[in-house]
Structure formats: C-alpha cells, structure tokens
Coordinates of C-alpha atoms in Angstrom, one line a residue:
Chain A
M25 CA 8.9 -23.3 -2.5
I26 CA 10.5 -23.5 -5.9
N27 CA 12.6 -20.8 -7.6
T28 CA 11.7 -21.5 -11.2
N29 CA 13.9 -18.9 -12.9
I30 CA 16.1 -16.0 -12.0
S31 CA 17.4 -12.9 -13.9
L32 CA 20.5 -10.9 -12.8
T33 CA 21.5 -7.5 -14.2
N34 CA 24.8 -5.9 -13.2
F35 CA 24.9 -8.1 -10.2
R36 CA 28.6 -8.6 -9.3
N37 CA 30.3 -10.2 -12.3
H38 CA 27.0 -11.0 -14.0
E39 CA 26.2 -8.3 -16.5
H40 CA 23.1 -10.1 -17.6
T41 CA 22.2 -13.7 -16.7
D42 CA 18.9 -15.4 -17.2
T43 CA 18.4 -18.9 -16.0
V44 CA 15.7 -21.5 -15.7
W45 CA 16.3 -23.8 -12.7
G46 CA 15.5 -27.4 -12.2
T47 CA 12.9 -28.1 -9.5
H48 CA 15.1 -30.4 -7.5
V49 CA 18.9 -30.5 -7.3
N50 CA 20.8 -27.8 -9.2
I51 CA 24.6 -28.2 -9.5
I52 CA 26.6 -25.1 -10.5
T53 CA 30.2 -25.8 -11.5
G54 CA 33.0 -23.5 -12.8
P55 CA 36.5 -22.3 -11.8
N56 CA 37.2 -20.0 -8.9
G57 CA 35.9 -16.5 -9.4
A58 CA 33.5 -17.5 -12.2
G59 CA 30.4 -16.2 -10.4
K60 CA 29.0 -19.4 -8.8
T61 CA 28.5 -17.9 -5.3
N62 CA 27.0 -14.8 -6.8
L63 CA 24.1 -16.8 -8.2
L64 CA 23.4 -18.2 -4.8
D65 CA 23.7 -14.7 -3.4
A66 CA 21.1 -13.5 -5.9
I67 CA 18.7 -16.1 -4.7
H68 CA 19.5 -15.1 -1.1
Y69 CA 18.6 -11.5 -2.0
L70 CA 15.1 -12.6 -3.2
C71 CA 14.6 -14.6 0.1
M72 CA 16.1 -12.3 2.7
G73 CA 16.5 -9.0 0.9
R74 CA 20.3 -8.9 1.5
S75 CA 23.6 -10.4 0.5
F76 CA 25.2 -13.3 2.5
T77 CA 28.7 -12.4 1.3
S78 CA 28.7 -8.7 1.5
S79 CA 27.9 -6.2 4.3
S80 CA 26.6 -3.5 1.9
D81 CA 24.4 -3.5 -1.2
L82 CA 26.8 -1.1 -2.8
Y83 CA 29.6 -3.7 -3.1
V84 CA 27.2 -6.0 -5.0
V85 CA 26.9 -3.6 -8.0
K86 CA 29.0 -4.6 -11.0
Q87 CA 31.9 -2.3 -11.5
G88 CA 31.2 0.7 -13.7
H89 CA 27.4 0.6 -13.1
S90 CA 25.1 2.5 -10.7
G91 CA 22.8 -0.3 -9.6
F92 CA 21.7 -3.9 -9.9
L93 CA 18.4 -5.8 -10.4
V94 CA 17.6 -9.4 -9.4
K95 CA 14.2 -10.9 -10.4
G96 CA 12.9 -14.4 -9.8
S97 CA 9.7 -16.4 -10.1
F98 CA 8.5 -18.8 -7.4
T99 CA 5.9 -21.4 -7.1
G100 CA 4.7 -22.7 -3.7
N101 CA 1.8 -24.5 -1.9
I102 CA 0.1 -21.4 -0.5
R103 CA 0.8 -19.0 -3.4
S104 CA 1.0 -20.9 -6.6
H105 CA 3.0 -18.3 -8.5
F106 CA 4.6 -15.0 -7.7
E107 CA 7.6 -12.9 -8.6
I108 CA 10.0 -11.2 -6.3
S109 CA 12.4 -8.4 -7.4
C110 CA 15.1 -6.6 -5.6
S111 CA 16.7 -3.5 -7.2
Y112 CA 19.4 -1.2 -5.9
E113 CA 20.4 2.1 -7.3
R114 CA 23.2 4.2 -5.8
G115 CA 21.7 7.2 -4.0
D116 CA 18.1 5.8 -4.1
G117 CA 18.8 2.6 -2.1
K118 CA 17.0 -0.7 -2.2
N119 CA 13.6 -1.6 -3.5
L120 CA 11.8 -4.8 -2.8
R121 CA 8.8 -5.8 -4.8
V122 CA 6.4 -8.8 -4.8
N123 CA 4.4 -9.1 -8.0
D124 CA 5.5 -5.6 -8.9
S125 CA 4.0 -4.0 -5.8
P126 CA 6.6 -2.4 -3.5
L127 CA 7.0 -3.8 0.0
E128 CA 6.6 -1.2 2.8
R129 CA 9.2 -2.8 5.0
H130 CA 12.2 -5.1 4.4
A131 CA 10.8 -7.3 7.2
D132 CA 7.7 -8.1 5.1
L133 CA 9.8 -10.1 2.8
I134 CA 11.3 -12.4 5.4
G135 CA 9.6 -15.8 5.5
L136 CA 7.9 -15.4 2.1
V137 CA 10.4 -17.8 0.6
P138 CA 12.1 -19.7 3.5
V139 CA 15.8 -20.3 2.8
V140 CA 18.6 -22.3 4.5
L141 CA 22.1 -21.4 3.6
V142 CA 25.3 -23.5 4.0
S143 CA 28.4 -21.4 3.4
P144 CA 32.1 -21.6 4.4
D145 CA 31.3 -18.9 7.0
D146 CA 29.4 -21.5 9.0
K147 CA 32.6 -22.5 10.8
K148 CA 32.1 -19.2 12.8
L149 CA 28.9 -20.7 14.2
T150 CA 30.6 -23.2 16.4
G151 CA 34.0 -21.6 16.7
E152 CA 33.4 -17.9 17.2
G153 CA 31.5 -15.7 19.7
P154 CA 27.9 -15.8 20.7
A155 CA 26.8 -13.1 18.2
E156 CA 27.1 -15.7 15.4
R157 CA 24.9 -18.2 17.2
R158 CA 22.3 -15.5 18.1
S159 CA 22.2 -14.4 14.6
F160 CA 21.6 -18.0 13.4
L161 CA 18.8 -18.4 15.9
D162 CA 17.2 -15.1 15.0
S163 CA 17.4 -15.7 11.3
M164 CA 16.0 -19.2 11.7
I165 CA 13.0 -18.1 13.9
S166 CA 12.3 -14.9 12.0
Q167 CA 11.5 -16.9 8.9
T168 CA 8.9 -18.9 10.7
S169 CA 7.4 -16.1 12.9
P170 CA 6.8 -12.5 11.7
A171 CA 5.8 -11.6 15.3
Y172 CA 9.3 -12.7 16.5
L173 CA 11.0 -10.5 13.9
D174 CA 8.8 -7.6 14.9
D175 CA 9.8 -8.1 18.5
L176 CA 13.4 -8.3 17.5
I177 CA 13.4 -5.0 15.6
R178 CA 11.5 -3.3 18.5
Y179 CA 13.8 -4.8 21.1
R180 CA 17.0 -3.5 19.3
K181 CA 15.5 0.0 19.1
I182 CA 14.7 0.0 22.8
V183 CA 18.3 -1.1 23.6
R184 CA 19.6 1.7 21.5
Q185 CA 17.4 4.3 23.2
R186 CA 18.3 2.9 26.6
N187 CA 22.1 3.0 25.8
K188 CA 21.8 6.6 24.8
L189 CA 20.1 7.4 28.1
L190 CA 23.0 5.6 29.9
T191 CA 25.5 7.7 28.0
D192 CA 23.6 11.0 28.5
L193 CA 22.5 10.6 32.1
G194 CA 25.1 8.2 33.5
H195 CA 26.3 10.9 35.9
Q196 CA 22.8 11.7 37.3
P197 CA 21.7 8.5 39.0
D198 CA 18.3 9.8 40.3
R199 CA 17.3 11.3 37.0
L200 CA 18.5 8.3 35.1
E201 CA 16.4 5.9 37.2
Q202 CA 13.3 7.9 36.5
M203 CA 14.1 8.1 32.7
L204 CA 15.0 4.4 32.4
E205 CA 11.8 3.1 33.8
P206 CA 9.6 3.5 30.7
W207 CA 12.2 1.8 28.6
D208 CA 13.0 -1.0 31.1
L209 CA 9.3 -2.0 31.2
Q210 CA 9.2 -2.4 27.5
L211 CA 12.7 -4.0 27.4
V212 CA 11.5 -6.7 29.8
E213 CA 8.2 -7.2 28.0
T214 CA 9.7 -7.6 24.5
G215 CA 12.9 -9.3 25.7
S216 CA 10.9 -11.9 27.6
R217 CA 8.9 -12.8 24.5
I218 CA 12.2 -13.2 22.6
V219 CA 13.8 -15.4 25.3
A220 CA 10.7 -17.6 25.6
K221 CA 10.5 -18.1 21.8
R222 CA 14.2 -18.9 21.4
A223 CA 14.1 -21.4 24.3
S224 CA 11.1 -23.1 22.9
V225 CA 12.5 -23.3 19.3
V226 CA 15.8 -24.7 20.7
R227 CA 14.0 -27.4 22.5
K228 CA 12.2 -28.5 19.4
F229 CA 15.3 -28.1 17.3
R230 CA 17.4 -30.6 19.3
D231 CA 15.6 -33.7 17.7
Y232 CA 16.3 -32.4 14.2
M233 CA 19.9 -31.8 15.1
E234 CA 20.3 -35.4 16.4
Q235 CA 18.8 -36.8 13.2
A236 CA 21.0 -34.6 10.9
H237 CA 24.2 -35.3 12.8
E238 CA 23.6 -39.0 12.9
Q239 CA 22.9 -39.0 9.2
L240 CA 26.2 -37.2 8.5
T241 CA 28.5 -39.1 10.8
G242 CA 26.8 -42.4 11.7
S243 CA 28.9 -42.2 14.8
G244 CA 26.3 -42.5 17.5
M245 CA 27.7 -39.4 19.1
R246 CA 24.8 -37.3 20.4
P247 CA 24.7 -33.5 19.8
S248 CA 22.7 -31.3 22.1
M249 CA 22.4 -27.6 22.8
T250 CA 21.3 -25.3 25.6
Y251 CA 19.9 -21.8 25.3
K252 CA 21.8 -19.8 27.9
S253 CA 20.1 -16.6 29.0
N254 CA 21.6 -14.0 31.3
C255 CA 18.1 -13.0 32.3
I256 CA 17.0 -16.2 33.8
D257 CA 18.7 -19.5 35.0
G258 CA 19.1 -22.2 32.5
P259 CA 17.1 -24.9 34.2
D260 CA 14.1 -22.6 34.3
L261 CA 14.1 -22.5 30.5
T262 CA 14.0 -26.2 29.9
G263 CA 10.3 -26.7 30.9
D264 CA 8.0 -27.9 28.2
N265 CA 5.8 -24.9 28.0
I266 CA 7.7 -21.8 29.0
A267 CA 5.9 -18.5 28.6
D268 CA 7.2 -15.0 28.5
G269 CA 5.3 -14.4 31.8
D270 CA 7.5 -16.9 33.5
I271 CA 10.6 -15.0 32.5
R272 CA 9.6 -11.5 33.2
P273 CA 10.1 -11.4 37.1
A274 CA 13.7 -12.8 36.9
Y275 CA 14.6 -10.6 34.0
S276 CA 13.3 -7.5 35.8
Q277 CA 15.4 -8.4 38.8
E278 CA 18.5 -9.0 36.8
L279 CA 18.1 -5.8 34.9
A280 CA 17.6 -3.7 38.1
A281 CA 20.6 -5.4 39.7
S282 CA 22.8 -4.4 36.8
V283 CA 22.0 -0.7 36.6
K284 CA 25.3 0.2 38.2
K285 CA 27.3 -1.9 35.8
D286 CA 25.2 -0.5 32.9
C287 CA 26.1 3.0 33.9
E288 CA 29.8 2.3 34.1
R289 CA 29.9 0.7 30.7
R290 CA 27.2 2.9 29.2
L291 CA 25.6 -0.2 27.7
T292 CA 22.8 -2.5 28.5
V293 CA 24.5 -5.7 29.7
I294 CA 21.4 -7.8 30.5
G295 CA 19.0 -9.2 27.9
P296 CA 18.6 -11.6 25.0
H297 CA 21.1 -9.5 22.9
R298 CA 23.8 -11.0 25.1
D299 CA 22.5 -14.5 25.4
D300 CA 24.3 -17.6 23.9
L301 CA 23.5 -21.0 22.5
V302 CA 25.9 -23.6 23.8
F303 CA 26.6 -26.7 21.7
F304 CA 27.5 -30.1 23.2
L305 CA 28.7 -33.3 21.6
D306 CA 28.1 -36.3 24.0
D307 CA 27.8 -33.9 26.8
M308 CA 31.2 -32.3 26.2
E309 CA 31.1 -28.6 25.2
L310 CA 32.0 -28.5 21.5
R311 CA 33.7 -25.1 21.6
K312 CA 36.2 -26.3 24.2
F313 CA 36.7 -29.9 23.3
G314 CA 35.7 -30.4 19.7
S315 CA 38.2 -31.2 16.9
Q316 CA 38.3 -29.3 13.7
G317 CA 36.4 -32.0 11.9
Q318 CA 33.8 -32.2 14.6
H319 CA 33.2 -28.5 14.3
R320 CA 32.8 -28.6 10.6
I321 CA 30.3 -31.5 10.7
Y322 CA 28.4 -29.9 13.6
A323 CA 28.0 -26.7 11.6
L324 CA 26.7 -28.5 8.5
A325 CA 24.4 -30.6 10.7
L326 CA 22.9 -27.4 12.2
K327 CA 22.0 -26.2 8.7
M328 CA 20.6 -29.6 7.7
A329 CA 18.6 -29.6 10.9
Q330 CA 17.3 -26.2 10.0
L331 CA 16.1 -27.6 6.7
Y332 CA 14.3 -30.5 8.4
Y333 CA 12.8 -28.2 11.1
Y334 CA 11.4 -25.9 8.4
T335 CA 10.1 -28.9 6.4
D336 CA 8.0 -29.8 9.4
A337 CA 7.1 -26.4 10.7
L338 CA 6.3 -24.6 7.5
E339 CA 3.6 -25.1 4.8
D340 CA 6.2 -24.5 2.1
L341 CA 9.5 -26.3 1.7
P342 CA 12.5 -24.0 2.1
V343 CA 15.0 -23.3 -0.7
F344 CA 18.4 -24.9 0.2
L345 CA 21.6 -23.1 -0.8
L346 CA 25.0 -24.8 -0.4
D347 CA 28.0 -22.7 -1.2
D348 CA 31.2 -24.6 -1.7
V349 CA 30.3 -27.2 0.9
F350 CA 32.2 -30.1 -0.6
G351 CA 35.6 -28.5 -0.4
D352 CA 36.0 -29.6 3.2
L353 CA 34.2 -32.9 3.2
D354 CA 35.6 -36.4 2.6
A355 CA 34.1 -38.6 -0.1
R356 CA 31.7 -40.5 2.2
K357 CA 30.2 -37.4 3.7
T358 CA 30.0 -35.7 0.2
D359 CA 28.0 -38.7 -0.9
T360 CA 25.8 -38.6 2.2
V361 CA 25.0 -34.9 1.6
M362 CA 24.2 -35.5 -2.1
N363 CA 22.0 -38.5 -1.3
M364 CA 20.2 -36.5 1.4
L365 CA 19.5 -33.7 -1.1
L366 CA 18.1 -36.2 -3.6
Q367 CA 15.9 -37.7 -1.0
H368 CA 14.7 -34.4 0.4
P369 CA 11.7 -33.2 -1.7
G370 CA 12.8 -29.5 -1.7
Q371 CA 14.8 -27.6 -4.2
S372 CA 18.5 -27.1 -3.7
F373 CA 21.4 -25.2 -5.3
I374 CA 25.0 -26.4 -4.9
T375 CA 28.2 -24.7 -6.1
A376 CA 31.3 -26.8 -6.7
A377 CA 34.7 -25.6 -7.8
H378 CA 35.9 -29.2 -8.1
P379 CA 33.2 -31.2 -9.8
D380 CA 35.3 -34.4 -9.5
K381 CA 34.3 -34.5 -5.8
I382 CA 30.7 -35.1 -6.9
S383 CA 31.5 -37.0 -10.1
G384 CA 29.2 -39.8 -9.0
F385 CA 26.3 -37.4 -9.3
T386 CA 27.1 -35.4 -12.4
G387 CA 26.8 -36.5 -16.0
I388 CA 24.4 -39.3 -15.0
D389 CA 20.9 -39.9 -16.3
D390 CA 18.9 -38.6 -13.4
Q391 CA 16.0 -36.3 -14.1
R392 CA 16.2 -34.8 -10.6
I393 CA 19.6 -33.3 -11.3
F394 CA 20.2 -30.1 -13.4
E395 CA 23.8 -29.0 -14.1
Y396 CA 25.1 -25.6 -15.0
H397 CA 28.5 -24.4 -15.9
I398 CA 29.7 -20.9 -15.5
E399 CA 32.8 -19.0 -16.6
D400 CA 33.5 -15.3 -16.3
G401 CA 29.8 -14.6 -15.4
V402 CA 28.5 -16.4 -18.5
M403 CA 26.2 -19.3 -17.7
Q404 CA 25.4 -22.4 -19.7
Q405 CA 23.1 -25.2 -18.8
L406 CA 24.5 -28.6 -19.5
I407 CA 22.0 -30.6 -21.5
R408 CA 21.8 -34.4 -21.1
G409 CA 21.9 -36.2 -24.5
D410 CA 22.8 -39.6 -25.8
D411 CA 26.5 -38.8 -25.8
G412 CA 26.5 -37.5 -22.3
L413 CA 26.3 -33.8 -21.4
S414 CA 26.7 -30.9 -23.8
T415 CA 26.0 -27.2 -23.5
Chain B
M7 CA 21.3 20.5 -14.1
Q8 CA 21.7 24.2 -13.6
L9 CA 18.6 26.1 -14.7
I10 CA 18.7 29.0 -17.1
S11 CA 17.2 31.6 -14.6
E12 CA 18.5 32.4 -11.2
T13 CA 14.9 33.2 -10.0
L14 CA 13.6 29.9 -11.2
E15 CA 16.6 28.1 -9.6
Q16 CA 15.7 29.7 -6.3
A17 CA 12.1 28.7 -6.5
V18 CA 13.0 25.1 -7.4
E19 CA 15.5 24.9 -4.5
Q20 CA 12.9 26.1 -2.0
L21 CA 10.2 23.7 -3.4
A22 CA 12.6 20.8 -3.4
R23 CA 13.1 21.2 0.4
L24 CA 9.5 20.2 1.0
P25 CA 8.9 16.7 2.4
G26 CA 8.3 14.1 -0.2
M27 CA 9.5 16.4 -3.0
G28 CA 12.4 15.7 -5.2
R29 CA 14.2 18.1 -7.5
K30 CA 12.3 16.9 -10.6
S31 CA 8.9 17.4 -9.0
A32 CA 10.0 20.8 -7.8
Q33 CA 11.0 21.8 -11.3
R34 CA 7.6 20.6 -12.6
I35 CA 5.7 22.6 -10.0
A36 CA 7.8 25.7 -10.7
M37 CA 7.1 25.5 -14.4
H38 CA 3.4 24.9 -13.7
L39 CA 3.3 28.1 -11.5
L40 CA 4.9 30.1 -14.3
K41 CA 2.1 29.2 -16.6
Q42 CA -0.6 30.2 -14.1
D43 CA -2.1 33.7 -14.1
N44 CA -0.8 36.2 -11.5
E45 CA -3.9 36.1 -9.3
Q46 CA -3.7 32.3 -8.8
V47 CA 0.0 32.4 -7.9
F48 CA -0.6 35.4 -5.6
R49 CA -3.3 33.5 -3.7
L50 CA -1.0 30.5 -3.2
S51 CA 1.9 32.6 -2.0
K52 CA -0.4 34.5 0.4
A53 CA -1.8 31.3 1.7
I54 CA 1.7 30.1 2.5
S55 CA 2.8 33.3 4.2
D56 CA -0.5 33.5 6.2
L57 CA 0.1 30.0 7.4
K58 CA 3.1 31.2 9.3
K59 CA 1.7 34.6 10.2
N60 CA -1.8 33.7 11.4
I61 CA -1.5 30.3 12.8
Q62 CA -0.5 30.0 16.4
Y63 CA -0.5 27.4 19.2
C64 CA -3.4 27.2 21.6
S65 CA -1.9 28.2 25.0
T66 CA -4.0 25.5 26.7
C67 CA -3.8 22.4 24.5
F68 CA -1.0 23.4 22.1
N69 CA -3.0 22.5 19.0
I70 CA -2.6 24.8 16.0
T71 CA -5.3 27.5 15.8
D72 CA -6.2 30.9 14.3
K73 CA -7.1 32.3 17.6
D74 CA -6.1 31.5 21.2
P75 CA -7.7 29.6 22.9
C76 CA -8.6 27.2 20.1
P77 CA -12.2 26.4 19.3
V78 CA -12.1 23.1 21.1
C79 CA -10.7 24.6 24.3
S80 CA -13.1 27.5 24.3
S81 CA -16.2 25.5 23.4
P82 CA -18.7 25.2 26.3
K83 CA -20.0 21.9 24.8
R84 CA -16.7 20.0 25.4
N85 CA -16.2 17.9 28.4
T86 CA -13.4 19.5 30.4
G87 CA -12.9 16.4 32.6
V88 CA -11.5 14.2 29.8
V89 CA -8.3 15.1 28.0
C90 CA -6.9 13.1 25.0
V91 CA -3.1 13.2 24.8
V92 CA -1.7 13.1 21.3
E93 CA 1.7 13.5 19.7
E94 CA 1.0 16.0 16.9
P95 CA -1.8 18.4 15.7
K96 CA -2.5 16.1 12.8
D97 CA -3.7 13.4 15.4
V98 CA -6.3 15.9 16.7
Y99 CA -7.8 16.2 13.2
V100 CA -7.9 12.4 12.9
I101 CA -9.8 12.0 16.2
E102 CA -12.1 15.0 15.5
R103 CA -13.1 13.4 12.3
T104 CA -14.8 10.6 14.3
K105 CA -17.1 13.2 16.0
E106 CA -17.3 10.8 18.9
F107 CA -14.7 12.3 21.3
T108 CA -16.3 15.1 23.3
G109 CA -13.4 15.9 25.6
R110 CA -10.5 18.2 25.1
Y111 CA -6.9 17.6 23.8
H112 CA -3.3 18.0 24.8
V113 CA -0.8 18.1 22.0
L114 CA 2.7 17.0 23.2
G115 CA 4.5 18.1 20.1
G116 CA 6.6 14.9 20.0
V117 CA 7.5 11.8 22.0
I118 CA 10.4 10.9 24.2
S119 CA 13.3 9.7 22.2
P120 CA 16.8 9.8 23.7
L121 CA 18.4 9.0 20.3
Q122 CA 16.9 12.2 18.9
D123 CA 17.8 14.1 22.1
V124 CA 14.2 14.5 23.0
G125 CA 13.4 14.2 26.7
P126 CA 10.3 15.0 28.7
N127 CA 11.3 18.7 28.9
E128 CA 11.5 19.0 25.2
I129 CA 7.8 18.1 24.8
R130 CA 4.8 19.5 26.6
I131 CA 4.6 17.1 29.5
N132 CA 5.2 19.7 32.2
E133 CA 2.4 21.8 30.6
L134 CA 0.1 18.8 30.9
V135 CA 0.9 18.3 34.6
Q136 CA 0.3 22.1 35.1
R137 CA -3.1 21.7 33.5
I138 CA -4.1 19.0 35.9
R139 CA -2.8 21.0 38.9
N140 CA -4.5 24.2 37.7
G141 CA -7.9 22.8 38.6
E142 CA -9.3 22.4 35.0
G143 CA -11.1 19.5 36.6
I144 CA -9.4 16.8 34.6
S145 CA -10.4 13.3 35.8
E146 CA -9.3 11.2 32.9
L147 CA -6.3 11.2 30.5
I148 CA -6.8 9.1 27.3
L149 CA -3.4 8.4 25.8
A150 CA -3.7 8.2 22.0
L151 CA 0.0 7.8 21.2
N152 CA 1.5 5.7 18.4
P153 CA 2.1 2.1 19.6
D154 CA 5.9 2.3 18.7
A155 CA 8.6 2.0 21.4
E156 CA 8.8 5.8 21.8
G157 CA 5.0 6.3 22.1
E158 CA 4.9 3.6 24.7
A159 CA 7.8 5.0 26.7
T160 CA 6.1 8.4 26.7
G161 CA 2.9 6.8 27.8
Y162 CA 4.6 5.0 30.7
Y163 CA 6.3 8.2 31.7
I164 CA 3.1 10.3 31.8
N165 CA 1.2 7.6 33.6
K166 CA 3.9 7.5 36.3
L167 CA 3.9 11.2 36.6
V168 CA 0.2 12.0 36.8
G169 CA -0.9 8.8 38.6
P170 CA -0.3 10.3 42.0
L171 CA -2.3 13.4 41.1
G172 CA -5.5 11.3 41.2
V173 CA -6.1 11.2 37.4
N174 CA -7.4 8.0 35.8
V175 CA -5.0 7.2 32.9
T176 CA -6.3 5.1 30.0
R177 CA -5.0 4.2 26.5
I178 CA -6.7 3.5 23.3
A179 CA -6.9 -0.2 22.3
H180 CA -4.8 -1.5 19.4
G181 CA -5.6 -4.5 17.1
I182 CA -7.6 -5.1 14.0
P183 CA -9.0 -1.9 12.4
M184 CA -12.8 -1.9 11.8
G185 CA -13.9 -2.5 8.2
T186 CA -10.7 -4.3 7.3
E187 CA -10.6 -7.9 6.2
L188 CA -8.4 -10.2 8.2
E189 CA -6.4 -11.2 5.1
F190 CA -5.0 -7.7 4.8
I191 CA -3.8 -7.4 8.4
D192 CA 0.0 -7.6 8.8
D193 CA 1.1 -10.7 10.7
A194 CA 2.6 -8.9 13.7
T195 CA -0.6 -7.0 14.4
L196 CA -2.7 -10.1 14.0
T197 CA -0.5 -12.0 16.4
R198 CA -0.9 -9.3 19.0
A199 CA -4.6 -9.2 18.4
F200 CA -4.8 -12.9 19.2
A201 CA -2.7 -12.4 22.4
G202 CA -5.1 -9.6 23.4
R203 CA -8.4 -11.5 22.6
R204 CA -11.5 -11.0 24.7
T205 CA -14.4 -13.2 25.8
F206 CA -17.3 -12.8 23.3

C-alpha cells in the first residue's frame, strides 16, 4: 500500500501541510520539535484511527483551534485508489471516512492500510510489563484478521461485565455463581479463540524474527519467543495446529478454580487479558539477562519481523513508519536498516533529527529516496538537481 | 443562542431531548410547527399525548398495545405452544412483518447487563417462567435476542432457568442475510458464517 499524498489541518504544530510522498523511502529531517513525528502520527491516524504519541485526540488539535483534519490518498493491489480522512472536532468527537463515506465502527478501518511503526517507545516492549507485549500482538494480529479484532472487542466487554458482577455480588457466593455462568461460557468461548490465534501467529512469527535479528546483528544469536497463557500449559500451545476447542476445557477449569481469588480481588484473573509473550535470546530470557543494546536491537527486530510477516501474509505491503530510530543505533546498524528499507519493496517514512547519521543515503542520486525538510511545522521537499539538493 | 421567545425556547428544549435530535434540528422543527395551521399542530400534540395515555403493556407478553391482552395474545389463530422471546417491542414488529411466525411473544424489556445495573430481576424473566408454569402449554421458546455479549448472556441464563421445566429452547440462526451479496458482508460475520457452515 502506498500513501501518495497527505494533507494536515490544525494537526499539532501543522496549521496546514500538503505533501506528495515518494513511493519508496521518504526521509524527513529537521530540528527537534519541528513537527517530524507529527507527520508520521498523521499517517498513523489514517491507518489505525488514532495517535501513537498521544492518549487523547484532544491533545492532537493545534492550540487555539477546535479540531483537526487529516486526509490521505492511497494506492494498493486490491483497491487501486482510495482516500481516507480522519477529522476531530471538540464536542463532536472523531469521524473516519473512506472515499467520503463514514465508517460505522472504528474497527472497520483497521487492516485497510496495514502499518508497522518503529518508535522510541518500543523499548517498553522488551523491558516493561506484559501489557505492552499483549498490545503488540493484538495490534499485529488485528491488522490481518478482522474476526480477531471483533473477538478482542467482545472479550474485553465480557471481562468488564464479569468484573462488575464480582464487585456487585462478591459477598453472595451462591447468587454470584448463578449470575457468572452466562458470562463465563462466553468468556471461555471467545477467550479460547484469542489464545489459539495468538499462539498460532507467534509460532509463524518466530522465523521472521530470526531472519530480522540476524540481518541486524549478524551475530548468530538466535531469538525465540513463547506465548505464555494462564489458561493452558505452555507445551499444549506449541502444537502445529492448535484450535480453540483444544483450549476450552483447560481454560474452563482454570476459570472455575479461580472464582475465589476473583471474588477477593473483584477482578477476572484468568484469561488472555493476563497472558504474556516471553522473549529469549539463545535460550536465555531477554528480560532477565539481556543488555541494554540487546534489548534495543531485539525491539527493532520485532518490528522488522512484523514487516516481513505482513509482506508474506497480506495482499498489500504495509506502510513502514520509523520515528527517530537512528538516534540509538551505531553506524553499521544504521546502514543495515537503510539498506534493508531500500531492498524492501514497500513504502517507508523515516524521521531523523541528525541527518549526518544517514549522510550516506541523503543528497545522493537515488530515485528511490525522497527527502523532506521541516522547520516550525513548515515542510519543504528537497529537490535533486545538478548542484545537489535544493528546496 | 438564546431564542427571543420563552415559549419557543421551551419547545426547542423539549424537542432537542428526543433521540437523534440536536438543538439545530429542534429549532427547525419548532419553526416549522409555528408555520402550520392550528388543526395540524393540534393533531400532532394529541397523537403524542395519546401515545402515553392510551398505550399500555400487554399483561401476558409485555408488548405495547391499545388494549390488554394484546391482539397477538388474544388471537385464537396463534399457536400458544411456541413463544418467541425478544428484547424490545420493536423486535416484535420486525418479526411480525415476516408473517411467518405464528406463535406468541414475550418481550423482556432489556437484556442482562451488570455494567448498566440490569440483572434478571430488572427485566421480565420471572414473568416468562411464570407463563411456563401457569400452564399456557408452552413447549418451545425461540430466543430472538441480539447476538451481542449481553443478548447471549441473557439467552444462556434463560436456557438454564427454563431447561428443567421441560421446555425446548431454540435460538434463531445468525450469518449471511438473505438477498445480500457476499461482498457487502462485514468480515467478522463472514468469518463466523464460514465457521458455522453446513453440508449442502
């Protein structure tokens, strides 16, 4: 999928920005605070319907204005040309449109333009709690499977309903048991489908991870990962063709056994919303034994693996967003990433506060690379001429 | 914007409280009513006040009706053995439109949803059990509830409760709507329809 052009109105520090993108590698340079990340965030809005830097749409609105608008055109293999727009108005909320017709649900947008995002926040993936890793898995799978996203939305609702029952009826065990049953049956049914899907994606994902990690490090160290569910024992999830039906009995049992604990904590403690994805490097658990550098590379490799996984699994190539990725990388790895982007047939967007780190790839005569410079929310494309680059 | 007339302001405020109505639409309707002749506006206001005055709930099925029991419950042509359980009166109208269902109804008036503080006692589940016990001769309950988590939970709950009373509980199928082309079906419904496929 190619984002051919984008238009931002009152979006963070962009009062009005219109840009035509290159179809392959787009490099955006400019000083800190110029609005580079905001451009990637705008593309992210068109793919996922939300910001990757901000928890609320309200914070994205340019100061002194009441709303923002992002519009972009896309071309792809399945749909040759379409336009996505996302508008937000204080009080009215968010509106997502495809070719000017409004989408009924936010979920209908997900997967239309697959996207992979590399951002400084990725260090949380390997270093912080399981919620980050679940969210990575969920976002990755949702873009390839609308049914999975549907299950996820339904599952979260069931958990909220169940938790409310635990709070309301925790002191009446008999009544609680009777009232929980209709929710528990659905929890196990939907939850099992989620666990089965996650386990099967993780199994396929490992090969892509090995490829990406080796490309980045050339170290021969082997990354691997295990999906760890609290509903069913790990080894039962490693089979080649695990189905939700295989998970249901164990899940039901675990859920029934935890009712007392659930009552005490007024929370559902068993289920895929508490599962984890455990990362290993040469069979050592990364979170416990990994060095800072290993964490950083591992996180980047995860995102590159996601790109490769989508490239095989989806009809359309994903859009690849890399926000300030070179700040942390040494020269050799920076070159590796840049070469990898040039070799990959998909479209990518890279922000760089220090263009000297990628000086080998800027200002050169390569039709695959488009360069943009931005200062104070004003954007200029650098045009390649006989005397080098000019604006 | 404050309107120039207190009376007009009150009408706009009341209209704006209706579902799907914003203040702008309310103003447009109020202005439109002002232009109508007295007779027309009186007919509208009478229709609205009669709505509350004359319409009541059927004491058997809890559908809305002008007289109790409702025409469906009092019709000798309806099959008393089969009862279709729905959430709201509007669902009865949808099913009646098919002219295929010949049984009677039971309107729950909602579904179980702890987050909204709605439990089985807040909707008419006990009344349903009472109807089965009262010897109406009910042999089958058809659950026609929405396929969302709350509708499903309500279905499970009813099934569990009335199963021991010797009533056959069925549910309507869900999947691809008739007369719809596959390309217009949302992905999640289509995926479920594949999972629930049948031998031809």
